CSV table of C-alpha atoms and ligand atoms in Angstrom, one decimal:
chain,number,residue,atom,x,y,z
A,262,MET,CA,105.2,86.7,107.4
A,263,ARG,CA,105.8,84.5,110.3
A,264,ARG,CA,107.4,86.8,112.7
A,265,LYS,CA,110.1,84.8,114.4
A,266,LEU,CA,111.5,83.1,111.3
A,267,GLY,CA,111.3,86.3,109.2
A,268,ILE,CA,113.2,88.5,111.7
A,269,ALA,CA,115.8,85.8,112.4
A,270,ALA,CA,116.4,85.3,108.7
A,271,ALA,CA,116.5,89.0,108.0
A,272,ALA,CA,118.9,89.6,110.8
A,273,ALA,CA,121.1,86.7,109.5
A,274,ILE,CA,121.1,88.3,106.1
A,275,LEU,CA,121.9,91.7,107.5
A,276,LEU,CA,124.7,90.4,109.6
A,277,GLY,CA,126.1,88.7,106.6
A,278,VAL,CA,125.9,91.7,104.4
A,279,ILE,CA,126.9,94.4,106.9
A,280,GLY,CA,129.4,92.2,108.8
A,281,GLY,CA,131.6,94.1,111.2
A,282,SER,CA,129.7,97.3,111.0
A,283,TRP,CA,126.6,95.8,112.6
A,284,LEU,CA,127.6,96.4,116.2
A,285,TRP,CA,128.4,100.0,115.5
A,286,TRP,CA,125.5,100.5,113.3
A,287,ALA,CA,122.7,98.7,115.2
A,288,PRO,CA,122.3,101.2,118.1
A,289,GLN,CA,121.9,104.0,115.6
A,290,ALA,CA,119.0,102.4,113.8
A,291,GLY,CA,115.9,104.5,114.0
A,292,LYS,CA,117.8,107.6,115.0
A,293,GLY,CA,119.2,108.6,111.6
A,294,GLY,CA,121.8,111.2,111.3
A,295,PRO,CA,124.8,111.6,109.0
A,296,GLY,CA,126.9,109.1,110.9
A,297,LEU,CA,124.6,106.3,110.1
A,298,ARG,CA,124.4,107.1,106.5
A,299,SER,CA,128.1,107.5,105.8
A,300,GLY,CA,128.9,104.5,107.9
A,301,LEU,CA,126.4,102.3,106.2
A,302,VAL,CA,127.3,103.4,102.7
A,303,SER,CA,130.9,102.5,103.4
A,304,SER,CA,130.0,98.8,103.7
A,305,VAL,CA,126.8,98.3,101.9
A,306,THR,CA,124.5,100.4,99.7
A,307,ILE,CA,120.8,100.3,100.3
A,308,GLY,CA,118.4,101.5,97.6
A,309,GLY,CA,118.8,102.5,94.0
A,310,PRO,CA,116.8,103.0,90.8
A,311,PHE,CA,113.7,101.0,90.3
A,312,THR,CA,110.9,100.5,87.8
A,313,LEU,CA,107.6,99.3,89.1
A,314,GLN,CA,103.8,99.7,88.6
A,315,ASN,CA,101.4,101.8,90.6
A,316,GLY,CA,97.8,101.0,91.5
A,317,ALA,CA,96.6,102.3,88.1
A,318,GLY,CA,99.0,99.9,86.3
A,319,GLU,CA,101.2,102.7,85.2
A,320,THR,CA,104.9,102.5,85.2
A,321,VAL,CA,106.6,104.4,87.9
A,322,THR,CA,110.3,104.8,88.6
A,323,ASP,CA,112.4,106.3,91.4
A,324,ALA,CA,112.5,109.5,89.3
A,325,ASP,CA,108.8,110.0,90.0
A,326,PHE,CA,109.6,110.5,93.6
A,327,ALA,CA,112.6,112.8,93.0
A,328,GLY,CA,112.8,115.7,95.4
A,329,ARG,CA,110.9,113.9,98.1
A,330,HIS,CA,111.9,111.5,100.8
A,331,MET,CA,110.5,108.0,100.7
A,332,LEU,CA,109.3,105.8,103.5
A,333,ILE,CA,109.5,102.2,102.1
A,334,TYR,CA,108.1,99.0,103.4
A,335,PHE,CA,108.0,95.6,101.6
A,336,GLY,CA,105.3,93.0,102.2
A,337,TYR,CA,102.2,91.5,100.6
A,338,THR,CA,98.5,92.0,100.9
A,339,PHE,CA,97.7,88.5,102.0
A,340,CYS,CA,100.0,88.9,105.0
A,341,PRO,CA,97.9,87.9,108.0
A,342,ASP,CA,99.6,90.0,110.7
A,343,VAL,CA,102.9,91.7,110.3
A,344,CYS,CA,102.2,93.8,107.3
A,345,PRO,CA,98.9,95.1,108.5
A,346,THR,CA,100.4,96.0,111.9
A,347,GLU,CA,103.4,97.8,110.4
A,348,LEU,CA,101.3,99.6,107.8
A,349,GLY,CA,99.0,100.7,110.6
A,350,ASN,CA,102.1,102.1,112.5
A,351,ILE,CA,103.1,103.9,109.4
A,352,ALA,CA,99.7,105.4,109.0
A,353,VAL,CA,99.7,106.6,112.6
A,354,ALA,CA,103.1,108.1,112.1
A,355,LEU,CA,101.9,109.9,108.9
A,356,ASN,CA,99.0,111.4,110.8
A,357,MET,CA,101.5,112.8,113.3
A,358,LEU,CA,103.1,115.0,110.6
A,359,ASP,CA,101.7,118.3,109.6
A,360,ASP,CA,100.8,118.6,105.9
A,361,LYS,CA,103.9,120.5,105.0
A,362,ASP,CA,106.2,117.8,106.3
A,363,ALA,CA,104.0,115.0,105.0
A,364,ASP,CA,104.1,116.4,101.5
A,365,GLN,CA,107.8,115.9,101.5
A,366,VAL,CA,107.7,112.1,102.1
A,367,ALA,CA,106.2,109.5,99.9
A,368,PRO,CA,105.1,106.4,101.9
A,369,VAL,CA,105.4,103.4,99.6
A,370,PHE,CA,104.4,99.8,100.1
A,371,ILE,CA,106.1,97.4,97.7
A,372,THR,CA,104.8,93.9,97.3
A,373,ILE,CA,107.2,90.9,97.3
A,374,ASP,CA,104.3,88.8,96.0
A,375,PRO,CA,103.5,90.3,92.6
A,376,GLU,CA,101.9,87.0,91.4
A,377,ARG,CA,98.9,87.8,93.6
A,378,ASP,CA,99.2,91.5,94.2
A,379,THR,CA,97.9,93.1,91.1
A,380,PRO,CA,98.0,96.9,90.7
A,381,GLU,CA,94.2,97.1,91.5
A,382,LEU,CA,94.6,94.9,94.6
A,383,MET,CA,97.5,97.0,95.8
A,384,ALA,CA,95.5,100.2,95.3
A,385,ASP,CA,92.6,98.9,97.3
A,386,TYR,CA,94.8,97.5,100.0
A,387,VAL,CA,96.9,100.6,100.7
A,388,ALA,CA,93.7,102.8,100.7
A,389,LEU,CA,92.6,100.8,103.8
A,390,PHE,CA,95.6,102.2,105.7
A,391,HIS,CA,96.3,105.8,104.6
A,392,GLU,CA,95.3,108.1,101.7
A,393,ARG,CA,98.9,109.0,101.1
A,394,LEU,CA,100.2,105.4,101.0
A,395,VAL,CA,101.3,104.3,97.5
A,396,GLY,CA,101.1,100.6,96.6
A,397,LEU,CA,103.6,99.4,94.0
A,398,THR,CA,103.9,96.0,92.3
A,399,GLY,CA,105.7,94.9,89.1
A,400,THR,CA,107.0,91.9,87.2
A,401,ARG,CA,108.7,89.2,89.2
A,402,GLY,CA,112.0,90.5,87.8
A,403,GLN,CA,111.3,94.1,88.8
A,404,ILE,CA,110.3,93.1,92.3
A,405,ASP,CA,113.4,90.8,92.7
A,406,LYS,CA,115.6,93.6,91.7
A,407,VAL,CA,114.2,96.3,94.1
A,408,ALA,CA,114.1,93.7,96.9
A,409,GLN,CA,117.7,92.9,96.3
A,410,GLN,CA,118.6,96.6,96.4
A,411,TYR,CA,117.0,96.9,99.8
A,412,ARG,CA,118.4,93.6,101.0
A,413,ILE,CA,114.9,92.3,101.5
A,414,PHE,CA,114.7,88.6,102.3
A,415,PHE,CA,111.5,86.8,101.2
A,416,ARG,CA,110.4,83.3,100.4
A,417,LYS,CA,107.1,81.5,99.8
A,418,VAL,CA,105.8,79.2,102.6
A,419,GLU,CA,103.0,76.7,102.5
A,420,ASP,CA,101.2,76.7,105.8
A,421,PRO,CA,98.6,74.1,106.7
A,422,ASP,CA,96.8,76.7,108.8
A,423,TYR,CA,96.0,78.7,105.7
A,424,THR,CA,94.3,77.8,102.5
A,425,TYR,CA,96.7,80.1,100.6
A,426,TYR,CA,100.5,80.4,100.7
A,427,LEU,CA,102.3,82.8,103.0
A,428,MET,CA,105.5,84.8,102.4
A,429,ASP,CA,108.3,85.0,105.0
A,430,HIS,CA,109.8,88.4,104.5
A,431,SER,CA,112.0,91.1,106.1
A,432,SER,CA,109.9,93.7,107.8
A,433,PHE,CA,112.1,96.7,108.0
A,434,VAL,CA,111.0,100.2,107.2
A,435,TYR,CA,113.4,102.4,105.2
A,436,LEU,CA,113.5,106.1,105.2
A,437,MET,CA,115.4,107.4,102.2
A,438,ASP,CA,116.2,111.1,101.7
A,439,ASP,CA,115.5,113.3,98.7
A,440,GLN,CA,118.8,112.2,97.1
A,441,GLY,CA,117.9,108.5,97.4
A,442,GLY,CA,120.3,107.9,100.3
A,443,LEU,CA,119.4,105.9,103.4
A,444,VAL,CA,118.5,108.1,106.4
A,445,SER,CA,117.3,105.3,108.7
A,446,MET,CA,116.2,101.8,108.9
A,447,PHE,CA,113.5,100.9,111.4
A,448,ALA,CA,112.8,97.5,112.9
A,449,TYR,CA,109.4,96.0,112.8
A,450,GLY,CA,107.2,97.5,115.6
A,451,THR,CA,109.1,100.8,115.9
A,452,GLU,CA,106.9,103.2,117.7
A,453,PRO,CA,105.0,105.6,115.4
A,454,GLU,CA,106.3,108.5,117.4
A,455,ASN,CA,109.9,107.4,116.6
A,456,LEU,CA,109.0,107.1,112.9
A,457,ALA,CA,107.3,110.5,112.8
A,458,ASP,CA,110.1,112.2,114.7
A,459,THR,CA,112.8,110.8,112.4
A,460,ILE,CA,110.8,111.7,109.2
A,461,ARG,CA,110.1,115.2,110.5
A,462,ALA,CA,113.7,115.9,111.3
A,463,SER,CA,114.9,114.5,108.1
A,464,VAL,CA,112.6,116.4,105.8
A,465,ARG,CA,113.4,119.6,107.7
A,466,GLY,CA,117.1,118.9,107.5
A,467,GLU,CA,117.4,118.7,111.3
A,468,GLN,CA,119.0,116.2,113.7
A,469,PRO,CA,116.3,114.0,115.3
A,470,GLY,CA,115.3,115.4,118.7
A,471,ALA,CA,116.7,118.9,117.9
B,719,NI,NI1,104.0,90.6,106.0
């Protein structure tokens, strides 16, 4: 995405959706904890059931991840900068976890550009970043639904600097717990240490920093 426009648009959408809870909620982002979740759920629900396709073209649903946390990022493989940077940060964070903790979180990259991001392309792309990263695509309708559930903004942009179209899109990373509830929402560029600390605490059922 083009960073400035995407973040501004995402912030505008979030402000619109979350409304008055934003000021209370924003300082908590990235820290997790029960207060964030209960407060957020009172005004807006993030997440929900989905049906998508994995890199082998097989149908996967949220039920396939039952019992594990999910670290979810939305983007597209043609993204020139933001997606590769954020997926790199996610990969660094995953490497900071020991295997036992890492086994309890499924890192998932969901495309918002399914017209170009075929299952095979998604599989090849996520493999560039981390062996644990799962790439998911789907029909336009499936993608629109899951993007709406996560309040993901996106739109196609023609850019004269590129021979192919770009996508403006929200660039938040979501940590969902093993019950499908939102633990934390990370802004683009969150330090990998912060991601790893929050994931580790969450899968262990601890408060971050404890
Ligand atoms: Ni991107």
